Short mmCIF file of C-alpha atoms and ligand atoms in Angstrom, two decimals:
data_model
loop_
_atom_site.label_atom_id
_atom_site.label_comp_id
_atom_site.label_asym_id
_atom_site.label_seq_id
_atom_site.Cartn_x
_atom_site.Cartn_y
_atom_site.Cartn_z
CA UNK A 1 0.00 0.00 0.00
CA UNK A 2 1.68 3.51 -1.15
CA UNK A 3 1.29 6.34 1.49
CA UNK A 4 0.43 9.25 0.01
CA UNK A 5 0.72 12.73 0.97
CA UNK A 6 -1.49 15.54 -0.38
CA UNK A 7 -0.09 18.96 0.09
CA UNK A 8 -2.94 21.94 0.20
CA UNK A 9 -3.08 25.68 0.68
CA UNK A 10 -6.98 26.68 0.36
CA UNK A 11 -10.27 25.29 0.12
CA UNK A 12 -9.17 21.44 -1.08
CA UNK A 13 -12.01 20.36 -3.47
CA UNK A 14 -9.38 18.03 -5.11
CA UNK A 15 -8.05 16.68 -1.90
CA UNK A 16 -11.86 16.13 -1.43
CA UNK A 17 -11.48 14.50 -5.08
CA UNK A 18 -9.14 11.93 -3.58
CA UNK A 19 -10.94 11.58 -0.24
CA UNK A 20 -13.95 10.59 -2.80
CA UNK A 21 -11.73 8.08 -4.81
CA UNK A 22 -10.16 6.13 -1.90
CA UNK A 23 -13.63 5.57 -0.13
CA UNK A 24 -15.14 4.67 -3.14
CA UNK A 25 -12.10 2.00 -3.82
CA UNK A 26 -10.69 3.96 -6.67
CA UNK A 27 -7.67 4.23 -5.22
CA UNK A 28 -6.77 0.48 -4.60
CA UNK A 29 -2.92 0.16 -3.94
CA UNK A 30 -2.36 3.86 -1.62
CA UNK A 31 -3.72 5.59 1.14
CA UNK A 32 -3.84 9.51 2.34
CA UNK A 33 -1.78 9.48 4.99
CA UNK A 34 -0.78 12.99 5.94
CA UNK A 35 -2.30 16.08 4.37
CA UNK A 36 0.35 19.07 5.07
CA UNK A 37 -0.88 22.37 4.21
CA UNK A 38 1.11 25.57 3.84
CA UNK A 39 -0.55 27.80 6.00
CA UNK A 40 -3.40 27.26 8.81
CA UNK A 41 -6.69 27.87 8.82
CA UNK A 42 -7.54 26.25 5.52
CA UNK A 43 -10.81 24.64 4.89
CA UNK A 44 -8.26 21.50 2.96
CA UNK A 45 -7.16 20.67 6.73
CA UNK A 46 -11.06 20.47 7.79
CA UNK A 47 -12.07 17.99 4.88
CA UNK A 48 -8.83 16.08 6.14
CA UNK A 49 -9.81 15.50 9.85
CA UNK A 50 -13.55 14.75 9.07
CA UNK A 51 -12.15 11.75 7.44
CA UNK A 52 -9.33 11.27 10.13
CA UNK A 53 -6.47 11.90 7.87
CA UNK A 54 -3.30 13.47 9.81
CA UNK A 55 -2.95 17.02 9.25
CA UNK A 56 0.52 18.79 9.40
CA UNK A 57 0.83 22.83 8.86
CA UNK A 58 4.14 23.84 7.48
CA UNK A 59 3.26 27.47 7.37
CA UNK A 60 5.46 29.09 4.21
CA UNK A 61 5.27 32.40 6.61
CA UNK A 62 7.59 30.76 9.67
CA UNK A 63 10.24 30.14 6.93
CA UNK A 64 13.30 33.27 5.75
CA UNK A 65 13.09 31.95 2.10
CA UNK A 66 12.44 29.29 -0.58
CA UNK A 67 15.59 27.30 0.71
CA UNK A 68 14.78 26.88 4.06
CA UNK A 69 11.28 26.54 3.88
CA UNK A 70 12.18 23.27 0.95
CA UNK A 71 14.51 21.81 3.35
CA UNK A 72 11.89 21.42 5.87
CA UNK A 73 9.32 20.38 3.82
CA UNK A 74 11.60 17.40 2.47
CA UNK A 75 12.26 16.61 6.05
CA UNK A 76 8.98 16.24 6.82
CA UNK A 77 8.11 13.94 3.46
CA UNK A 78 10.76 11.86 4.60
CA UNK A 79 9.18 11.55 8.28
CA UNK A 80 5.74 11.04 6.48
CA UNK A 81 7.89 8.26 4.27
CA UNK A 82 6.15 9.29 1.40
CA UNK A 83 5.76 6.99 -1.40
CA UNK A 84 3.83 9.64 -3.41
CA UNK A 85 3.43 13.44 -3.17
CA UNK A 86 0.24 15.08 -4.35
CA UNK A 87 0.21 19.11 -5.12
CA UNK A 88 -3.68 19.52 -4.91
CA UNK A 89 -3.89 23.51 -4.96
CA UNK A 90 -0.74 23.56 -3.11
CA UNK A 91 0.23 27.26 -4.31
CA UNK A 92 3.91 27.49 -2.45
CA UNK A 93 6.91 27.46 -4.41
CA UNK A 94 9.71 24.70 -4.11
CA UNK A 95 12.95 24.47 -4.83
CA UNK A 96 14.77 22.10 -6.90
CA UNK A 97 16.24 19.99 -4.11
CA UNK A 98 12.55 18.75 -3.35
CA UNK A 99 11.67 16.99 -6.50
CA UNK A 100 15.71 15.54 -6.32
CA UNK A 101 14.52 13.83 -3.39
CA UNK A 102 11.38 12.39 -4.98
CA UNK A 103 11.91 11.94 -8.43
CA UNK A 104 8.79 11.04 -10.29
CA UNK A 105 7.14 10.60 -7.00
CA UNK A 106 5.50 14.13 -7.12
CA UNK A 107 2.47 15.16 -9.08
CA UNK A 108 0.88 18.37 -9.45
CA UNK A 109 -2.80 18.95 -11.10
CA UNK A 110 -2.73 22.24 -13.00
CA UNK A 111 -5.86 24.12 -14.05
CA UNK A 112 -5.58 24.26 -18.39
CA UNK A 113 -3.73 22.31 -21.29
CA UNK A 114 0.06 22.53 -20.59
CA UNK A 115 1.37 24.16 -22.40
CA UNK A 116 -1.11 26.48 -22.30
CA UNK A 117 -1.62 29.26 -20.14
CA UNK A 118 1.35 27.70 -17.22
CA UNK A 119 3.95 28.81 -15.72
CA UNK A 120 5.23 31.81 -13.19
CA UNK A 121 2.52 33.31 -12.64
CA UNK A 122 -0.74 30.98 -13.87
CA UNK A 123 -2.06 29.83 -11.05
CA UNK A 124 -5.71 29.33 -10.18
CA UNK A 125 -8.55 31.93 -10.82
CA UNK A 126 -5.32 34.14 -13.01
CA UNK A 127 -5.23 30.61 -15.17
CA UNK A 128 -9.33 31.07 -16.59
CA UNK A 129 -8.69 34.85 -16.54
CA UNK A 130 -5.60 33.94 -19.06
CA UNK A 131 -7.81 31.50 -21.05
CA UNK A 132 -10.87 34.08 -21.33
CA UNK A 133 -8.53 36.50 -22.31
CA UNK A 134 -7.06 34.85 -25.34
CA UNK A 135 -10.35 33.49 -26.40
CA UNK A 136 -9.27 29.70 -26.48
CA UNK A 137 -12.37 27.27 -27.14
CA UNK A 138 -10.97 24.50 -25.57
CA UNK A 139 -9.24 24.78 -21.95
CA UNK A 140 -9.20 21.69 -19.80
CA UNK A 141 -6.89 20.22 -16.49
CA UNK A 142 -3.62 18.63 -16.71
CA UNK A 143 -1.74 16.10 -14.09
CA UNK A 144 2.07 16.01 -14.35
CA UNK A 145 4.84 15.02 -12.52
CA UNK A 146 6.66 18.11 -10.46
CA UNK A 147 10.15 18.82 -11.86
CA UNK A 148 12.35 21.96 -11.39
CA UNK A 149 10.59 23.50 -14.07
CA UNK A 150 7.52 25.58 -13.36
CA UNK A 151 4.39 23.39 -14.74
CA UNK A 152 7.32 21.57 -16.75
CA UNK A 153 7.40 17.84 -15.75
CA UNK A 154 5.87 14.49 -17.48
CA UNK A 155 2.25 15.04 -18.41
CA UNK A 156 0.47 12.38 -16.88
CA UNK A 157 -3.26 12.97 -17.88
CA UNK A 158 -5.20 15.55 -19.57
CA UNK A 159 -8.98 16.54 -20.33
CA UNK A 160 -10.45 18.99 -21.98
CA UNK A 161 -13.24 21.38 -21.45
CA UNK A 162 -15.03 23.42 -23.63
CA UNK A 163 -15.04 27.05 -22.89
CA UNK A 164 -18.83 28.80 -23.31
CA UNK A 165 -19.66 32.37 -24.75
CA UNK A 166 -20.65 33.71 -21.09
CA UNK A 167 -17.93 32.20 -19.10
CA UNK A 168 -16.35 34.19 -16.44
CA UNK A 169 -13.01 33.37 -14.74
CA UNK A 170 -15.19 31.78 -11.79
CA UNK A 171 -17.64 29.64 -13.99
CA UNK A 172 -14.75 28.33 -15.67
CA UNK A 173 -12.87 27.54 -13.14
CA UNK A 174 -15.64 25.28 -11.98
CA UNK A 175 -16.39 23.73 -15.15
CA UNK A 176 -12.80 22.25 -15.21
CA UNK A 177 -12.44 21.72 -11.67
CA UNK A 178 -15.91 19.72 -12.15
CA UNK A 179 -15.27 17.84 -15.70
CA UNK A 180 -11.75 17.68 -15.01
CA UNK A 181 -9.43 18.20 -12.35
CA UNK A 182 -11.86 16.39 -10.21
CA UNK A 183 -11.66 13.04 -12.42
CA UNK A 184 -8.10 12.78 -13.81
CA UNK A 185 -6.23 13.69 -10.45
CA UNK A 186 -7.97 10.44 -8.73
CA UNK A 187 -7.22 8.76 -11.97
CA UNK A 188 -3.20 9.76 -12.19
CA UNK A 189 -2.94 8.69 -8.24
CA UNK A 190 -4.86 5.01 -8.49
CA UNK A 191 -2.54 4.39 -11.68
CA UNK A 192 0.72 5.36 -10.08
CA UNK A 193 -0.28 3.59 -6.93
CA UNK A 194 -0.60 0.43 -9.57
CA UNK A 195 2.68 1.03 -10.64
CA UNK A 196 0.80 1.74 -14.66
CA UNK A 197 3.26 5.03 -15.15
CA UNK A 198 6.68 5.08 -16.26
CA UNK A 199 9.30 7.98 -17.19
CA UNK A 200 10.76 7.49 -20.56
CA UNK A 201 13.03 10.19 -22.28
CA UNK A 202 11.37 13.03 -19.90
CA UNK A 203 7.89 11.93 -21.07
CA UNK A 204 5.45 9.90 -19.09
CA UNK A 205 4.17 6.67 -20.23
CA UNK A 206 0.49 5.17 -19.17
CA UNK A 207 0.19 1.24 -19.56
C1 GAR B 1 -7.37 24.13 -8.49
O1 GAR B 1 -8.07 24.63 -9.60
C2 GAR B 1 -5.96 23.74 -8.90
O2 GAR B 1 -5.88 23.16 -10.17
C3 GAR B 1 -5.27 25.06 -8.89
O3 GAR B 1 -5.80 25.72 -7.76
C4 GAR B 1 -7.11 25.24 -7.47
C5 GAR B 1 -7.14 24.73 -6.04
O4 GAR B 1 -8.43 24.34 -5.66
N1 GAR B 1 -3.84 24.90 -8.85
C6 GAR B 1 -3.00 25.71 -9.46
O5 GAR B 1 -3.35 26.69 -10.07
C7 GAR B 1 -1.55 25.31 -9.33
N2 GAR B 1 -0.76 25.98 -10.33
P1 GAR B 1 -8.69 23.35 -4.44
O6 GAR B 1 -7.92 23.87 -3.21
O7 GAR B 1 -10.19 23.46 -4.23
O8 GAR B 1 -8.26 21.97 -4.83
#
C-alpha cells in the first residue's frame, strides 16, 4: 500500500477528489496518509480530519526563504515516508532539491492544457482569466509530474473542457475543476499507486 501525501493551501475540493476516490475503492494500492498544508486555517485541513487523515501545517510564513522553507518540507516527506506526493492547490513554491529527493514521485494537477496558459505566474482563478482572455475554445486540467521546471514535468493525464460564450473566470474555473481536475487527479494517483506510469526520455508513459 503507497502512502500518500497531499499537500494543500486553500479550500481542497481536489483533496476532497481523492478523499472521494479512496472511499469509493478507486484508489486500490495507496492511502492519504498525511495532508500538510502551507498555511493554517484552511478549509483542505477540515475535509482532512472529518475523514481522520493526519494534518501537518508547514506554514510558508515561519520560513526566511524558498531554501529553508524546501529543506523542511523534504524533512517532513521523509518523516511522512512518502511513497507519493500530491500538489492539490498547493500554491507554495519549491525548490529544486525537493523533486531531487522524490523523483517522479511528485504530481501536481494544474488548471488548463500545458502548455497552455502555465507557468510563473498561472495559477488558479489568473489561469481562466488567461484563457478568457485569449479566447481559447478549448481549456481543460492537466496532471504532471513536479520537476524543477515551473508546470514543466511528465504530463500524466489531460482533459479537456469546452469554454462557453458567457464564461467568467469563476464559472470556468468550476467547469474544469468539475469535468476535469476532479476526475483525472484520482485517476493519475490510483494508476501510479498500480505502478501503470513510467518515465521514458522526460515523457510519461500510461500502460
Ligand atoms: C485548483 O483549480 C488547482 O488546479 C489550482 O488551484 C485550485 C485549487 O483548488 N492549482 C493551481 O493553479 C496550481 N498551479 P482546491 O484547493 O479546491 O483543490
Amino acid at each position: 500500500m503507497k502512502k500518500i501525501v497531499v499537500l494543500v493551501s486553500g479550500g481542497g475540493t481536489n483533496l476532497q477528489a481523492l478523499i472521494d476516490a479512496q472511499e469509493s475503492g478507486k484508489i486500490k494500492n495507496g492511502k492519504i496518509t498525511c495532508v500538510i498544508s502551507s498555511k493554517p486555517g484552511v478549509y483542505a485541513l477540515e475535509r482532512a480530519k472529518n475523514h481522520n487523515i493526519p494534518t501537518r501545517v508547514l506554514c510558508r510564513k515561519d520560513y526566511e526563504d524558498i531554501a529553508s522553507y524546501s529543506k523542511a518540507m523534504v524533512q517532513v516527506l521523509k518523516e511522512e515516508e512518502a511513497d507519493l506526493v500530491v500538489y492539490a492547490g498547493f500554491m507554495t513554491i519549491l525548490d529544486e532539491s525537493v523533486c531531487n529527493a522524490f523523483p517522479n514521485k511528485m504530481m501536481n494537477v494544474h488548471p488548463a492544457l500545458i502548455p497552455s496558459f502555465c507557468g510563473k505566474g498561472f495559477y488558479g482563478l489568473h489561469v481562466h482569466e488567461a484563457a478568457l482572455e485569449k479566447g481559447v475554445k478549448l481549456t481543460g486540467a492537466t496532471v504532471h509530474f513536479v520537476t524543477e521546471v515551473c508546470d514543466g514535468g511528465p504530463i500524466i493525464l489531460q482533459k479537456a473542457v469546452p469554454v462557453e460564450n458567457s464564461d467568467t473566470p469563476e464559472t470556468l474555473q468550476k467547469r474544469v475543476m468539475e469535468q476535469a481536475e476532479w476526475q483525472i487527479l484520482p485517476q493519475a494517483v490510483a494508476l501510479f499507486c498500480d505502478d501503470r506510469i513510467t518515465v521514458e526520455n522526460g515523457k510519461a508513459i500510461v500502460r
